[in-house]
Short mmCIF file of C-alpha atoms in Angstrom, two decimals:
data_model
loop_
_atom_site.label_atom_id
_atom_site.label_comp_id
_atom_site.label_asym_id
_atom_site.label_seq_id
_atom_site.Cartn_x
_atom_site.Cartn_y
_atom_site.Cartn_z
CA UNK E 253 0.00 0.00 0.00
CA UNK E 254 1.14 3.36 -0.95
CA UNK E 255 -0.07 6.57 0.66
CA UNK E 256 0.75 10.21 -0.63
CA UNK E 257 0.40 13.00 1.85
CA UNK E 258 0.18 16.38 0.15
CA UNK E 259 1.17 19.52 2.17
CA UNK E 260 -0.69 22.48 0.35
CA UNK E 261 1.85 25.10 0.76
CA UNK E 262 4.46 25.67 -1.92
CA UNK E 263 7.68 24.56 0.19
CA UNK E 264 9.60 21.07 1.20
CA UNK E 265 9.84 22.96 4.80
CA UNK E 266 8.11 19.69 6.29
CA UNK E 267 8.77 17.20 4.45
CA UNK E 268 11.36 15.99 6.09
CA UNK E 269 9.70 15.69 9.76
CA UNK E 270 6.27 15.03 7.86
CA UNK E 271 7.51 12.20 6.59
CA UNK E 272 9.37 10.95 9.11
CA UNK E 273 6.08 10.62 11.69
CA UNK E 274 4.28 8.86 9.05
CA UNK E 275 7.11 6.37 8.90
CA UNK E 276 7.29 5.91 12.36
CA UNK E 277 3.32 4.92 12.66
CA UNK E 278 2.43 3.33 8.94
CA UNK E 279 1.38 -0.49 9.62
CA UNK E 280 3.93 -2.96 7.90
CA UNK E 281 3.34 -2.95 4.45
CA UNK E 282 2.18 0.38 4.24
CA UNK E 283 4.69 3.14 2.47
CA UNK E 284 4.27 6.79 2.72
CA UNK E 285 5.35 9.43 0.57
CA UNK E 286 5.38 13.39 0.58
CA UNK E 287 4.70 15.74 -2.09
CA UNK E 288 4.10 19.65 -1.42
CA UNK E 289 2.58 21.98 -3.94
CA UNK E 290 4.21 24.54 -6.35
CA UNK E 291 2.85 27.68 -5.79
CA UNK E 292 4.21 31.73 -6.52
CA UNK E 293 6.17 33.26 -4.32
CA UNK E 294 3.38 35.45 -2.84
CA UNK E 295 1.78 32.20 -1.66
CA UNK E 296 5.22 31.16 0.26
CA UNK E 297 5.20 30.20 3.95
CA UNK E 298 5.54 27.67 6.59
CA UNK E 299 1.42 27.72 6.75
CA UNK E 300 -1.20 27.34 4.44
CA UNK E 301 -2.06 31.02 2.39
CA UNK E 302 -4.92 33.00 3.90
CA UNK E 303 -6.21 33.18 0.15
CA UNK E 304 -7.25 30.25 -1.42
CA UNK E 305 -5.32 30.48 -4.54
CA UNK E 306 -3.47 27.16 -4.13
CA UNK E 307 -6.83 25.35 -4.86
CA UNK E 308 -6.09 24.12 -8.59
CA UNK E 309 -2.42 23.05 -7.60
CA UNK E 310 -3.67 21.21 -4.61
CA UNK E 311 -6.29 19.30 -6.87
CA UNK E 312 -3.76 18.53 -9.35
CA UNK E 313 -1.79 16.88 -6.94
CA UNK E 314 -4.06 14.76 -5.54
CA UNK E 315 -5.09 13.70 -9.47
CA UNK E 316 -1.11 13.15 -9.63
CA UNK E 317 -1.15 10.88 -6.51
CA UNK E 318 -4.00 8.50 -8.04
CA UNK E 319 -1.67 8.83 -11.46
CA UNK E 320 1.34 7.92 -9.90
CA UNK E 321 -0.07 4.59 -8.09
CA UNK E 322 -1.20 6.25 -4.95
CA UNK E 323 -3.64 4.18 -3.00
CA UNK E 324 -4.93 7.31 -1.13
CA UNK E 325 -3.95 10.64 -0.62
CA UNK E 326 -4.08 12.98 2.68
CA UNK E 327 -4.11 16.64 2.11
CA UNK E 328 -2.32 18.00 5.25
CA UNK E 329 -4.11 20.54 6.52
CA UNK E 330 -6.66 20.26 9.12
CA UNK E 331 -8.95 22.90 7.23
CA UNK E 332 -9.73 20.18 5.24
CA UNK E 333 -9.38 22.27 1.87
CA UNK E 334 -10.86 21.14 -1.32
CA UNK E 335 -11.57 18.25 0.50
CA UNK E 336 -14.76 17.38 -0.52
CA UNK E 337 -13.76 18.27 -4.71
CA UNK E 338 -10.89 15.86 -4.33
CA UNK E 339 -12.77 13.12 -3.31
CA UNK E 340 -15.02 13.85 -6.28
CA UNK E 341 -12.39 13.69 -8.55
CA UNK E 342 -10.42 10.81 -8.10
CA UNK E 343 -11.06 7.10 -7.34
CA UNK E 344 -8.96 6.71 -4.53
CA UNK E 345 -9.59 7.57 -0.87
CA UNK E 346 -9.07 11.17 -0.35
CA UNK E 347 -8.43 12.19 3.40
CA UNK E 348 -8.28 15.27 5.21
CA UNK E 349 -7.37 15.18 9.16
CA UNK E 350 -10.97 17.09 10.22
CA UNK E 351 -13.35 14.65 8.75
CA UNK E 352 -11.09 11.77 9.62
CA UNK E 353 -10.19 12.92 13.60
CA UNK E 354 -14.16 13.62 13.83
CA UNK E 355 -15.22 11.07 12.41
CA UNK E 356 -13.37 8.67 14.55
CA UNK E 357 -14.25 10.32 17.54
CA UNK E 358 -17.13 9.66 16.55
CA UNK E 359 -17.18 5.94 15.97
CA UNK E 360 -16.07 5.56 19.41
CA UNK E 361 -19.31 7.63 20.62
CA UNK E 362 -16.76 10.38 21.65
CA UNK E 363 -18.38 14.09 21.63
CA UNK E 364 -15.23 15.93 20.04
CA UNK E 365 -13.91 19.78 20.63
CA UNK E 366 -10.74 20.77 18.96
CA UNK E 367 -7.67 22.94 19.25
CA UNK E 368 -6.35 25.42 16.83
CA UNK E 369 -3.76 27.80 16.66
CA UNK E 370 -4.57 31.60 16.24
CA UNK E 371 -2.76 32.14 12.69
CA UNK E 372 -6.16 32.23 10.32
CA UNK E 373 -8.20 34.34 12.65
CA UNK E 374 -10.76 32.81 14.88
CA UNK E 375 -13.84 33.46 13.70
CA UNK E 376 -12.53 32.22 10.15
CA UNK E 377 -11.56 28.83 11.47
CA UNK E 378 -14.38 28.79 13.86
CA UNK E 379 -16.74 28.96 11.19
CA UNK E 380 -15.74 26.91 8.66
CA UNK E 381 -14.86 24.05 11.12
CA UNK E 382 -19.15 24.27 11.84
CA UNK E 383 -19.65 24.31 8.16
CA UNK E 384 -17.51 21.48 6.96
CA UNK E 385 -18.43 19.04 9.93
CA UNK E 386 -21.72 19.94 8.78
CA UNK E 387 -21.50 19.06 4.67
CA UNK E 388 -19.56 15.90 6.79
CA UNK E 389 -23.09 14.83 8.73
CA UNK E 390 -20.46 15.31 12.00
CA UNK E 391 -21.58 18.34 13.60
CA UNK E 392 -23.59 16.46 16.21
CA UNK E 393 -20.25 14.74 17.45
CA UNK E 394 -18.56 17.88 17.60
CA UNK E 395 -18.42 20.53 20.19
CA UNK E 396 -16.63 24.02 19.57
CA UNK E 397 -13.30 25.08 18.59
CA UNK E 398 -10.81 27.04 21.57
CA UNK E 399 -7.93 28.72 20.30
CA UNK E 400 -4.13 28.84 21.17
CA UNK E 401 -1.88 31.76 20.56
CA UNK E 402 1.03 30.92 18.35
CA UNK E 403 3.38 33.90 19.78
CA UNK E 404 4.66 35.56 22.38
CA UNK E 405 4.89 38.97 22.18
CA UNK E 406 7.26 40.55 19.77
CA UNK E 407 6.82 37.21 17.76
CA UNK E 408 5.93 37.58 13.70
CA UNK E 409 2.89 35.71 12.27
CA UNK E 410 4.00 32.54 11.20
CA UNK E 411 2.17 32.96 7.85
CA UNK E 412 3.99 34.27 4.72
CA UNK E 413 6.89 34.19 6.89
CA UNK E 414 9.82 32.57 4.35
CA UNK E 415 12.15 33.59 6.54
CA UNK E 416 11.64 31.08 9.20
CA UNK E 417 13.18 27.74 9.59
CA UNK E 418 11.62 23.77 10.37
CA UNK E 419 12.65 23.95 13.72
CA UNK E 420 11.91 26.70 14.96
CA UNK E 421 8.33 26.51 13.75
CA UNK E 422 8.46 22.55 15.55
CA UNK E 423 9.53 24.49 18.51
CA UNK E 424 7.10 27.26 18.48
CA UNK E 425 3.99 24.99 18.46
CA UNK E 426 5.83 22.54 20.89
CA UNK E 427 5.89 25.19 23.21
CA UNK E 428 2.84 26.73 22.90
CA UNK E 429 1.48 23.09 23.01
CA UNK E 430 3.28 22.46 26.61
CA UNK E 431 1.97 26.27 27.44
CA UNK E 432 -1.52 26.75 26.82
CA UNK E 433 -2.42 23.69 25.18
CA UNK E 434 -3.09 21.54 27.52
CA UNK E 435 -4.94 23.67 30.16
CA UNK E 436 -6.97 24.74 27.24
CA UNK E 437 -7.87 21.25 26.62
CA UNK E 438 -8.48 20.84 30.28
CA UNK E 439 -10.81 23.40 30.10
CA UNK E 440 -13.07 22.52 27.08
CA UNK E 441 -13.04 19.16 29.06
CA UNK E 442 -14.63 20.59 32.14
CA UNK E 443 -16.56 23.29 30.20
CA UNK E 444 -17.89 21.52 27.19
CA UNK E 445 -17.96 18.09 28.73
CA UNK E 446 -15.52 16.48 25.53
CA UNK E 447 -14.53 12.43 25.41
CA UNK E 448 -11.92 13.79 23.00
CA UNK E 449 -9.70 16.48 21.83
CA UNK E 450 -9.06 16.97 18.68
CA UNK E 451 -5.35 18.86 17.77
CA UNK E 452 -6.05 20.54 14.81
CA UNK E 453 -2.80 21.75 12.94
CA UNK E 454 -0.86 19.57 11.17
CA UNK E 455 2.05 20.95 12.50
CA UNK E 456 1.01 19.33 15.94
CA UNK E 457 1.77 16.31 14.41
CA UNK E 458 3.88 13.86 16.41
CA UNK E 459 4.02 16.15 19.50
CA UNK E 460 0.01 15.29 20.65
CA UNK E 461 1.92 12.29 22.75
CA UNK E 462 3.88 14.40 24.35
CA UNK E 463 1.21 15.76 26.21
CA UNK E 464 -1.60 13.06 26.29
CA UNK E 465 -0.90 11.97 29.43
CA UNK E 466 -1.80 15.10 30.79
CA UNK E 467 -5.72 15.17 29.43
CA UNK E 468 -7.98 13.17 30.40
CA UNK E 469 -9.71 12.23 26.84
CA UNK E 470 -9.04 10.77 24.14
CA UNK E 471 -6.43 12.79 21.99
CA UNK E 472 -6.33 12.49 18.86
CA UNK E 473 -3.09 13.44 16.82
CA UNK E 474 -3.87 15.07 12.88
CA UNK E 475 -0.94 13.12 10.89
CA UNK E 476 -1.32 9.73 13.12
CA UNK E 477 -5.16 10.01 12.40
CA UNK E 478 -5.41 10.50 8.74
CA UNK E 479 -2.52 7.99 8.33
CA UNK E 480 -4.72 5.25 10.08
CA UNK E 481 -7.79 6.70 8.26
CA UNK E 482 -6.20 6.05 4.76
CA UNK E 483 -5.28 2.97 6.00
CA UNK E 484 -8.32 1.59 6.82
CA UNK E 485 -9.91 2.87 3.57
CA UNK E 486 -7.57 1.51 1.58
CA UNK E 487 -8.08 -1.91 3.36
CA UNK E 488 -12.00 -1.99 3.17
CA UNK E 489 -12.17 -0.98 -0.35
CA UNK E 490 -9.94 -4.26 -1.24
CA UNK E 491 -12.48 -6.31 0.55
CA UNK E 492 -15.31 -4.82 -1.94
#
């Protein structure tokens, strides 16, 4: 089994650690690969664009995954985007880390509230998290979406930043992870009454475990998630 996961901005900047988590937790048998888009240089950055101009390119690549042998494709990004046109247009499993962390939340009768960083704006990411999980037939296992800050003060935005480096964006969400993360998630546990906590940036991938011993509820990691979900898809689609 082959699995492609795309990451829609127009660097290699993750690739290396991307690929390295989804090593680390494919199933035997299972190989992963890791493509990132081409986009212009006023699309560059560590994060996904705050215009959605990287649409077409991030189509084509999933129709380039199913060319090249691909037996599903993740698009790495927990806004999910062009989810839903993807999976239209190819034959393979398309997967996006909301739909798949919600869903399987949901499949263990989990209610689910999720985590985001601060970089798209709030009410932005707020919103369309409703309106996907909605077009998804998951809003009822969903809760609400808390935010935590990316920065510290005197900190730049993270987004259309090409100046920044791997690590130190690791580090920054590491930190902020250790900081406010996890009494935020204590929080929406108390408040909202969650089985499960959703960390919803990619770039939270592979760090969720440090920290999952310190929530009580199920947390569920974006890369380790969608890697399982492709899995699984793959797998039940060779038993049709």
């Amino acid at each position: 089994m082959l699995i492609r996961y795309i990451e829609p901005i127009g660097s290699d900047l993750h690739t290396k650690r991307m690929l390295s988590i989804l090593e680390r937790h494919a199933s035997p048998g299972v190989s992963v690969d890791v493509r990132h888009l081409e986009l212009p240089p006023e699309l560059a950055g560590p994060m996904l664009p705050l215009e959605p101009l990287y649409i077409n390119e991030l189509i084509g690549e999933v129709l380039r995954a199913e060319r090249d042998g691909a037996d599903a494709a993740i698009i790495g990004c927990c806004a999910d985007p062009a989810l839903l046109e993807a999976q239209r247009c190819v034959n393979i499993p398309v997967i996006g880390p909301l739909q798949a962390a919600v869903a399987l939340a949901a499949g263990r009768g989990a209610t689910v509230g999720m985590l985001s960083p601060d970089e798209h704006g709030r009410r932005r990411i707020a919103n369309m998290t409703h309106r996907l999980l909605g077009a998804y037939g998951l809003a009822d296992a969903f809760t609400s979406v808390v935010f935590v800050p990316l920065h510290v003060e005197g900190e730049e935005s993270l987004v259309g930043n090409t100046e920044v480096t791997a690590e130190i964006v690791e580090e920054q969400f590491r930190r902020q992870l250790h900081a406010l993360g996890v009494d935020s998630a204590r929080t929406m546990i108390e408040q909202d009454h969650v089985d499960a906590i959703f960390f919803g940036c990619t770039l939270w991938g592979g760090l969720v475990a440090e920290v999952a011993d310190q929530i009580d509820a199920f947390c569920i990691d974006p890369v380790v998630a969608s890697l399982h979900m492709a899995e699984a898809q793959v797998r039940t689609s060779r038993l049709v």
